[in-house]
Short mmCIF file of C-alpha atoms in Angstrom, two decimals:
data_model
loop_
_atom_site.label_atom_id
_atom_site.label_comp_id
_atom_site.label_asym_id
_atom_site.label_seq_id
_atom_site.Cartn_x
_atom_site.Cartn_y
_atom_site.Cartn_z
CA UNK A 3 -0.24 -0.09 0.14
CA UNK A 4 3.13 2.37 0.42
CA UNK A 5 4.52 4.32 2.78
CA UNK A 6 1.57 7.30 3.22
CA UNK A 7 -1.25 7.15 5.14
CA UNK A 8 -4.06 4.40 3.69
CA UNK A 9 -7.39 5.61 3.57
CA UNK A 10 -10.06 4.45 2.85
CA UNK A 11 -11.38 5.12 -0.34
CA UNK A 12 -8.42 5.17 -2.21
CA UNK A 13 -8.13 1.27 -1.43
CA UNK A 14 -9.92 0.18 -4.69
CA UNK A 15 -7.05 1.82 -6.57
CA UNK A 16 -3.90 1.07 -4.93
CA UNK A 17 -1.80 -0.32 -7.02
CA UNK A 18 -0.10 -2.80 -4.93
CA UNK A 19 -3.64 -3.68 -3.69
CA UNK A 20 -4.34 -3.92 -6.99
CA UNK A 21 -1.33 -6.21 -8.09
CA UNK A 22 -1.76 -8.14 -5.12
CA UNK A 23 -5.68 -9.00 -6.16
CA UNK A 24 -4.81 -9.87 -9.81
CA UNK A 25 -3.99 -12.90 -12.06
CA UNK A 26 -0.29 -12.59 -12.13
CA UNK A 27 1.67 -14.27 -9.50
CA UNK A 28 4.10 -11.94 -6.98
CA UNK A 29 6.40 -14.13 -5.54
CA UNK A 30 7.25 -14.10 -1.82
CA UNK A 31 11.18 -13.51 -2.60
CA UNK A 32 9.97 -10.08 -4.26
CA UNK A 33 11.13 -7.83 -1.32
CA UNK A 34 10.87 -4.70 -3.43
CA UNK A 35 6.80 -5.53 -3.58
CA UNK A 36 6.55 -6.38 -0.18
CA UNK A 37 8.08 -4.29 1.48
CA UNK A 38 6.40 -1.33 -0.28
CA UNK A 39 3.44 -3.13 -0.02
CA UNK A 40 3.67 -3.48 3.80
CA UNK A 41 4.68 -0.56 4.88
CA UNK A 42 1.37 1.32 5.04
CA UNK A 43 -1.05 3.37 7.94
CA UNK A 44 -4.43 2.49 7.89
CA UNK A 45 -6.99 4.66 9.46
CA UNK A 46 -8.53 2.32 10.55
CA UNK A 47 -12.78 1.66 11.43
CA UNK A 48 -14.14 4.22 14.35
CA UNK A 49 -17.33 2.84 14.99
CA UNK A 50 -19.71 0.03 13.12
CA UNK A 51 -20.74 2.37 9.95
CA UNK A 52 -17.09 2.77 9.42
CA UNK A 53 -16.22 -0.51 9.29
CA UNK A 54 -18.95 -1.77 6.67
CA UNK A 55 -18.28 1.30 4.55
CA UNK A 56 -14.87 -0.06 5.07
CA UNK A 57 -16.34 -3.79 4.18
CA UNK A 58 -18.13 -2.37 1.31
CA UNK A 59 -15.07 -0.29 -0.53
CA UNK A 60 -12.96 -3.56 0.25
CA UNK A 61 -15.74 -5.79 -1.82
CA UNK A 62 -14.28 -5.63 -4.98
CA UNK A 63 -11.13 -6.51 -4.38
CA UNK A 64 -11.98 -9.28 -2.07
CA UNK A 65 -14.01 -10.60 -4.90
CA UNK A 66 -11.13 -10.12 -7.61
CA UNK A 67 -9.27 -12.03 -4.68
CA UNK A 68 -11.48 -14.89 -4.88
CA UNK A 69 -11.77 -15.17 -8.55
CA UNK A 70 -8.01 -14.88 -9.09
CA UNK A 71 -5.77 -16.40 -6.17
CA UNK A 72 -6.27 -20.26 -7.05
CA UNK A 73 -4.27 -19.60 -9.78
CA UNK A 74 -2.00 -16.96 -8.80
CA UNK A 75 -1.44 -18.19 -5.28
CA UNK A 76 -0.93 -14.61 -4.17
CA UNK A 77 -2.05 -15.24 -0.74
CA UNK A 78 -0.08 -18.22 0.02
CA UNK A 79 3.00 -15.72 -0.57
CA UNK A 80 1.39 -13.21 1.83
CA UNK A 81 1.11 -16.39 4.76
CA UNK A 82 4.62 -16.60 3.63
CA UNK A 83 6.46 -13.36 3.98
CA UNK A 84 4.15 -12.82 7.14
CA UNK A 85 5.94 -16.13 8.39
CA UNK A 86 9.48 -14.65 7.71
CA UNK A 87 8.97 -11.65 9.39
CA UNK A 88 7.61 -13.37 12.23
CA UNK A 89 10.91 -16.27 12.04
CA UNK A 90 13.09 -12.96 12.46
CA UNK A 91 11.86 -11.11 15.13
CA UNK A 92 13.44 -13.21 18.15
CA UNK A 93 16.83 -12.44 16.04
CA UNK A 94 16.31 -8.77 16.24
CA UNK A 95 16.76 -6.35 19.00
CA UNK A 96 13.98 -3.88 19.88
CA UNK A 97 15.38 -1.17 17.91
CA UNK A 98 16.19 -3.65 14.76
CA UNK A 99 12.77 -4.84 14.70
CA UNK A 100 10.05 -2.34 15.00
CA UNK A 101 9.84 -2.22 11.13
CA UNK A 102 9.63 -6.22 11.14
CA UNK A 103 7.12 -5.78 13.21
CA UNK A 104 5.05 -3.29 12.08
CA UNK A 105 5.10 -4.85 8.39
CA UNK A 106 4.38 -8.45 10.15
CA UNK A 107 1.18 -6.93 12.05
CA UNK A 108 -0.02 -5.04 8.54
CA UNK A 109 0.31 -8.37 6.65
CA UNK A 110 -1.34 -10.33 9.60
CA UNK A 111 -4.20 -7.18 9.29
CA UNK A 112 -4.62 -7.73 5.73
CA UNK A 113 -4.44 -12.02 6.23
CA UNK A 114 -7.21 -11.37 8.71
CA UNK A 115 -9.40 -9.58 6.42
CA UNK A 116 -9.59 -11.96 3.53
CA UNK A 117 -9.60 -14.62 6.16
CA UNK A 118 -13.26 -12.97 7.22
CA UNK A 119 -14.17 -12.47 4.04
CA UNK A 120 -13.79 -16.00 3.56
CA UNK A 121 -15.04 -17.36 6.09
CA UNK A 122 -18.33 -15.42 5.79
CA UNK A 123 -18.71 -15.75 1.72
CA UNK A 124 -17.22 -19.28 1.59
CA UNK A 125 -17.02 -22.60 2.89
CA UNK A 126 -14.52 -23.80 5.26
CA UNK A 127 -12.91 -26.09 2.28
CA UNK A 128 -12.71 -23.33 0.25
CA UNK A 129 -10.61 -21.49 2.66
CA UNK A 130 -7.99 -23.55 2.91
CA UNK A 131 -7.95 -23.87 -0.66
CA UNK A 132 -6.51 -19.93 -0.61
CA UNK A 133 -3.73 -20.91 2.04
CA UNK A 134 -2.36 -23.60 -0.02
CA UNK A 135 -3.21 -22.68 -3.40
CA UNK A 136 0.14 -22.68 -6.01
CA UNK A 137 0.97 -20.58 -8.82
CA UNK A 138 -0.39 -21.69 -11.97
CA UNK A 139 2.70 -22.75 -14.27
CA UNK A 140 3.27 -19.70 -17.44
CA UNK A 141 2.61 -22.44 -19.83
CA UNK A 142 -0.61 -22.84 -18.59
CA UNK A 143 -1.45 -19.72 -18.11
CA UNK A 144 -0.13 -19.03 -22.14
CA UNK A 145 -2.54 -22.05 -23.01
CA UNK A 146 -5.70 -20.47 -21.84
CA UNK A 147 -4.95 -16.91 -23.76
CA UNK A 148 -4.68 -18.52 -26.74
CA UNK A 149 -7.29 -21.11 -26.20
CA UNK A 150 -11.05 -21.04 -27.03
CA UNK A 151 -13.10 -19.59 -24.31
CA UNK A 152 -14.54 -23.28 -23.47
CA UNK A 153 -10.64 -24.43 -22.92
CA UNK A 154 -10.16 -21.71 -20.73
CA UNK A 155 -13.04 -23.09 -18.70
CA UNK A 156 -11.45 -26.75 -18.42
CA UNK A 157 -8.18 -25.74 -18.13
CA UNK A 158 -9.12 -23.76 -15.11
CA UNK A 159 -11.83 -26.48 -13.94
CA UNK A 160 -8.02 -29.45 -14.32
CA UNK A 161 -6.42 -26.53 -12.20
CA UNK A 162 -8.45 -26.29 -9.55
CA UNK A 163 -8.89 -30.14 -9.49
CA UNK A 164 -5.36 -30.09 -9.24
CA UNK A 165 -4.65 -27.51 -6.11
CA UNK A 166 -7.49 -29.22 -4.01
CA UNK A 167 -5.40 -32.30 -3.84
CA UNK A 168 -2.73 -30.16 -2.43
CA UNK A 169 -5.49 -29.15 1.05
CA UNK A 170 -3.39 -31.33 3.97
CA UNK A 171 -2.73 -28.47 5.85
CA UNK A 172 0.61 -28.03 6.14
CA UNK A 173 0.79 -23.99 5.38
CA UNK A 174 -2.74 -23.25 7.72
CA UNK A 175 -0.88 -25.68 10.43
CA UNK A 176 2.57 -23.11 10.22
CA UNK A 177 0.32 -19.96 9.92
CA UNK A 178 -1.18 -21.26 13.23
CA UNK A 179 1.84 -21.95 14.46
CA UNK A 180 2.81 -18.30 14.15
CA UNK A 181 0.31 -16.77 16.07
CA UNK A 182 0.68 -18.58 18.53
CA UNK A 183 4.81 -18.19 18.60
CA UNK A 184 3.58 -14.39 18.73
CA UNK A 185 1.42 -14.89 21.86
CA UNK A 186 3.28 -17.04 23.86
CA UNK A 187 7.21 -16.18 23.03
CA UNK A 188 7.33 -12.31 21.78
CA UNK A 189 6.99 -10.16 25.66
CA UNK A 190 4.40 -7.61 25.13
CA UNK A 191 5.60 -4.48 24.57
CA UNK A 192 4.34 -0.79 23.50
CA UNK A 193 5.09 -1.37 20.16
CA UNK A 194 4.72 -5.19 19.92
CA UNK A 195 1.11 -4.11 21.95
CA UNK A 196 -0.61 -4.20 18.42
CA UNK A 197 0.72 -7.22 16.76
CA UNK A 198 -0.39 -9.05 20.11
CA UNK A 199 -3.73 -7.67 19.87
CA UNK A 200 -3.73 -8.49 16.15
CA UNK A 201 -2.57 -12.37 16.72
CA UNK A 202 -5.41 -13.05 19.11
CA UNK A 203 -7.73 -11.40 16.71
CA UNK A 204 -7.00 -13.69 13.94
CA UNK A 205 -7.52 -16.86 16.36
CA UNK A 206 -10.83 -15.59 16.88
CA UNK A 207 -11.86 -14.55 13.25
CA UNK A 208 -10.90 -18.26 12.75
CA UNK A 209 -12.72 -19.85 15.81
CA UNK A 210 -15.68 -17.78 13.77
CA UNK A 211 -16.04 -20.23 11.44
CA UNK A 212 -18.54 -22.19 13.53
CA UNK A 213 -20.81 -19.40 13.06
CA UNK A 214 -21.24 -19.78 8.96
CA UNK A 215 -21.79 -23.54 8.98
CA UNK A 216 -23.58 -26.04 9.49
CA UNK A 217 -21.41 -29.12 10.20
CA UNK A 218 -20.19 -29.56 13.87
CA UNK A 219 -16.94 -28.16 15.13
CA UNK A 220 -16.07 -31.96 15.56
CA UNK A 221 -16.00 -31.94 11.70
CA UNK A 222 -13.81 -28.58 11.50
CA UNK A 223 -10.56 -28.64 9.86
CA UNK A 224 -9.73 -25.27 11.68
CA UNK A 225 -10.53 -26.78 15.15
CA UNK A 226 -9.61 -29.97 15.04
CA UNK A 227 -6.02 -28.12 14.45
CA UNK A 228 -6.69 -25.42 16.82
CA UNK A 229 -7.55 -27.59 19.26
CA UNK A 230 -4.82 -30.73 18.54
CA UNK A 231 -2.22 -27.64 19.11
CA UNK A 232 0.40 -28.82 21.37
CA UNK A 233 1.15 -25.13 22.63
CA UNK A 234 -2.21 -25.51 24.45
CA UNK A 235 -0.83 -24.92 28.28
CA UNK A 236 1.16 -22.08 26.94
CA UNK A 237 -1.39 -20.38 24.94
CA UNK A 238 -3.80 -20.71 28.16
CA UNK A 239 -1.08 -19.19 30.17
CA UNK A 240 -0.31 -16.26 28.24
CA UNK A 241 -3.72 -15.05 27.39
CA UNK A 242 -4.72 -15.40 31.20
CA UNK A 243 -1.81 -13.70 31.85
CA UNK A 244 -2.73 -10.72 29.74
CA UNK A 245 -6.15 -10.87 31.10
CA UNK A 246 -4.37 -10.64 34.75
CA UNK A 247 -2.04 -7.98 34.16
CA UNK A 248 -4.57 -5.18 31.54
CA UNK A 249 -1.59 -3.51 29.74
CA UNK A 250 -3.46 -0.34 28.77
CA UNK A 251 -3.42 0.37 24.61
CA UNK A 252 -0.25 2.72 23.35
CA UNK A 253 -1.51 6.18 22.40
CA UNK A 254 0.34 5.61 19.31
CA UNK A 255 0.77 2.52 17.06
CA UNK A 256 4.54 1.86 15.54
CA UNK A 257 4.77 5.73 15.87
CA UNK A 258 1.43 6.69 14.57
CA UNK A 259 -0.72 8.84 16.39
CA UNK A 260 -4.00 7.96 16.61
CA UNK A 261 -7.09 11.04 16.47
CA UNK A 262 -9.32 8.28 18.54
CA UNK A 263 -10.39 4.98 18.59
CA UNK A 264 -10.23 2.22 16.43
CA UNK A 265 -12.41 -0.14 15.40
CA UNK A 266 -12.41 -3.98 14.07
CA UNK A 267 -15.47 -5.12 14.87
CA UNK A 268 -18.62 -5.47 13.23
CA UNK A 269 -21.49 -7.62 16.04
CA UNK A 270 -21.11 -7.51 19.71
CA UNK A 271 -20.45 -11.03 20.13
CA UNK A 272 -17.68 -13.43 20.98
CA UNK A 273 -17.38 -13.90 17.06
CA UNK A 274 -16.41 -10.44 15.94
CA UNK A 275 -13.93 -7.86 16.71
CA UNK A 276 -14.59 -5.94 19.07
CA UNK A 277 -14.45 -2.15 19.10
CA UNK A 278 -11.21 -0.62 21.08
CA UNK A 279 -9.66 2.65 21.09
CA UNK A 280 -6.82 4.58 22.23
CA UNK A 281 -7.01 7.20 25.19
CA UNK A 282 -5.69 8.38 28.93
CA UNK A 283 -6.83 6.79 32.16
CA UNK A 284 -9.06 7.10 34.33
CA UNK A 285 -11.14 4.44 32.36
CA UNK A 286 -12.43 1.71 34.79
CA UNK A 287 -14.40 3.89 36.80
CA UNK A 288 -16.62 4.73 33.80
CA UNK A 289 -20.42 4.71 33.89
CA UNK A 290 -19.81 2.03 30.99
CA UNK A 291 -17.55 -0.46 32.48
CA UNK A 292 -17.78 -3.61 29.11
CA UNK A 293 -17.31 -0.02 26.84
CA UNK A 294 -14.54 0.98 29.29
CA UNK A 295 -12.76 -1.95 29.43
CA UNK A 296 -13.39 -2.90 25.64
CA UNK A 297 -11.51 1.08 24.91
CA UNK A 298 -8.55 0.56 26.75
CA UNK A 299 -7.38 -2.49 27.44
CA UNK A 300 -8.21 -4.39 24.40
CA UNK A 301 -5.57 -7.33 24.48
CA UNK A 302 -7.18 -7.89 27.91
CA UNK A 303 -10.75 -8.00 26.57
CA UNK A 304 -9.66 -10.08 23.20
CA UNK A 305 -8.11 -12.42 25.80
CA UNK A 306 -10.76 -12.98 27.82
CA UNK A 307 -13.01 -13.47 24.80
CA UNK A 308 -10.78 -16.10 23.03
CA UNK A 309 -10.17 -17.74 26.90
CA UNK A 310 -13.67 -18.19 26.88
CA UNK A 311 -14.13 -19.35 23.61
CA UNK A 312 -11.11 -21.94 23.44
CA UNK A 313 -12.93 -23.13 26.73
CA UNK A 314 -16.07 -23.84 26.01
CA UNK A 315 -16.70 -25.32 22.43
CA UNK A 316 -14.86 -28.85 21.68
CA UNK A 317 -16.42 -29.82 25.64
CA UNK A 318 -17.45 -33.48 24.09
CA UNK A 319 -13.56 -34.32 23.28
CA UNK A 320 -10.76 -33.40 24.77
CA UNK A 321 -9.91 -29.93 25.19
CA UNK A 322 -6.52 -29.46 25.85
CA UNK A 323 -7.50 -26.05 26.82
CA UNK A 324 -9.78 -26.58 29.36
CA UNK A 325 -7.70 -29.20 31.08
CA UNK A 326 -5.46 -26.48 31.39
CA UNK A 327 -7.79 -23.57 32.78
CA UNK A 328 -8.42 -25.84 35.11
CA UNK A 329 -5.29 -27.02 36.48
CA UNK A 330 -3.78 -23.67 36.76
CA UNK A 331 -1.61 -23.11 40.50
CA UNK A 332 -0.34 -20.00 41.88
CA UNK A 333 2.46 -19.08 41.67
CA UNK A 334 3.03 -16.87 44.58
CA UNK A 335 1.51 -19.94 46.30
CA UNK A 336 2.93 -22.19 48.89
CA UNK A 337 2.99 -25.79 48.06
CA UNK A 338 -0.50 -27.57 46.75
CA UNK A 339 -2.08 -27.96 49.88
CA UNK A 340 -4.36 -30.92 47.59
CA UNK A 341 -1.28 -32.92 48.06
CA UNK A 342 -2.14 -33.16 51.79
CA UNK A 343 -5.70 -33.47 51.61
CA UNK A 344 -7.66 -36.84 51.01
CA UNK A 345 -8.19 -35.16 46.89
CA UNK A 346 -6.27 -37.10 44.30
CA UNK A 347 -3.68 -33.51 43.14
CA UNK A 348 -4.96 -32.42 40.15
CA UNK A 349 -1.94 -31.48 37.96
CA UNK A 350 -0.49 -28.41 37.73
CA UNK A 351 -0.77 -26.86 33.98
CA UNK A 352 0.89 -23.48 34.51
CA UNK A 353 1.06 -21.46 36.84
CA UNK A 354 -0.10 -18.06 37.92
CA UNK A 355 -0.01 -14.78 40.10
CA UNK A 356 -4.00 -15.36 42.12
CA UNK A 357 -3.56 -12.68 43.59
CA UNK A 358 -3.25 -10.32 40.35
CA UNK A 359 -5.95 -12.34 38.62
CA UNK A 360 -8.56 -11.89 41.34
CA UNK A 361 -7.97 -8.21 41.62
CA UNK A 362 -8.13 -8.27 38.21
CA UNK A 363 -11.55 -9.88 38.00
CA UNK A 364 -12.79 -7.72 41.38
CA UNK A 365 -12.49 -4.85 39.52
CA UNK A 366 -13.91 -5.78 36.01
CA UNK A 367 -15.94 -8.14 37.84
CA UNK A 368 -20.02 -7.04 36.63
CA UNK A 369 -18.28 -7.76 32.97
CA UNK A 370 -20.84 -10.49 31.30
CA UNK A 371 -17.78 -12.25 30.26
CA UNK A 372 -16.04 -11.59 33.53
CA UNK A 373 -18.97 -13.17 35.79
CA UNK A 374 -18.57 -16.48 33.04
CA UNK A 375 -15.20 -16.95 33.43
CA UNK A 376 -15.47 -16.55 37.13
CA UNK A 377 -17.68 -19.01 37.39
CA UNK A 378 -15.50 -21.95 35.25
CA UNK A 379 -12.64 -20.82 37.54
CA UNK A 380 -14.48 -21.37 41.02
CA UNK A 381 -16.56 -24.55 40.02
CA UNK A 382 -13.47 -26.21 38.53
CA UNK A 383 -10.18 -25.37 39.43
CA UNK A 384 -10.28 -26.53 43.15
CA UNK A 385 -6.85 -24.12 43.78
CA UNK A 386 -8.44 -20.85 42.78
CA UNK A 387 -11.85 -21.83 44.50
CA UNK A 388 -9.51 -22.25 48.07
CA UNK A 389 -7.40 -19.11 47.06
CA UNK A 390 -10.42 -17.08 47.21
CA UNK A 391 -12.54 -18.27 49.96
CA UNK A 392 -9.54 -16.94 51.63
CA UNK A 393 -9.71 -13.60 51.20
CA UNK A 394 -11.05 -11.25 53.69
CA UNK A 395 -11.88 -8.82 50.85
CA UNK A 396 -14.18 -11.87 49.56
CA UNK A 397 -17.28 -8.48 49.25
CA UNK A 398 -15.50 -7.09 46.16
CA UNK A 399 -16.79 -10.03 44.35
CA UNK A 400 -20.38 -9.31 45.05
CA UNK A 401 -20.52 -5.34 46.23
CA UNK A 402 -20.23 -4.23 42.82
#
């Protein structure tokens, strides 16, 4: 999109976007294109109407993307560029990594917009096709251009059939692992905050596939891939720490100031990207506590939503995220008291400061999502239940 601030009105005419969604393949090693394409700062929507306006302005670009990507493979190139950016982040110093983080965020934002469109308008299988699609050889393109309209249809059909055989989910699994690595490995700092937030949002969008299909989640490739993740404990630990620490959103994003809030979401549900803004404290004394929490602590808010989504789906199968949440222990406490009781000891999945978590939950306990998480912890995590029952200020949970 270029170095300049991108306005929504300019998106459909942007030369980089038009090339990306066009017929021609852009290889991942074309550094000149991708470095220019990903060095942008977009004025993100500030309310639902602006989000809908952005969606409508992107409609023609998304349609062009759907029409061409199975033969151009440009989505796969973008995913590969994103994976390289993420893999390089840990080897760089803070000063060196700023541009990488900015470009990784921009790449992930574009990926999420396209994934959201594909989930809402297509099937899960078609989404995975676009992840795995490879560029059609130039000779095929030449044959198509020289042939008749009937031949064009035949070649395209054969190409898509061949591509369908390649859908093994490998690239999607690698992409998912990169999202998890962003969340659990890269420390949350002022200049990484929005990258962490975008990674959490992308997971929420992927899980929203259940809202647009009739099949159960146990048959969903996306759900199966996410729920067989070997890093479930570390992911749940990171999300709960994001909530517990309640880091406030920075006043700037990658050095760019903001004139107010920005919104990625449309609907008020667990499956949409919710409103969040950059403002100054004091925030949680506001009359509308849920809105204040979303506006000023978006990473904590989105992490809370993702915790609930991961915990409350796939309940008929082995759910490692439920096991992880219900097995966490106090990092500041003494040895597990259950060891000296007659009850069988529950394995510790990860440790977190119960004091910090308890104080955070007390501050936002009137928010519906917080109440649900507190209910789950009190009823299913015996360590947390015993900790809460031992507190002298227990009235904070019921007097707000």
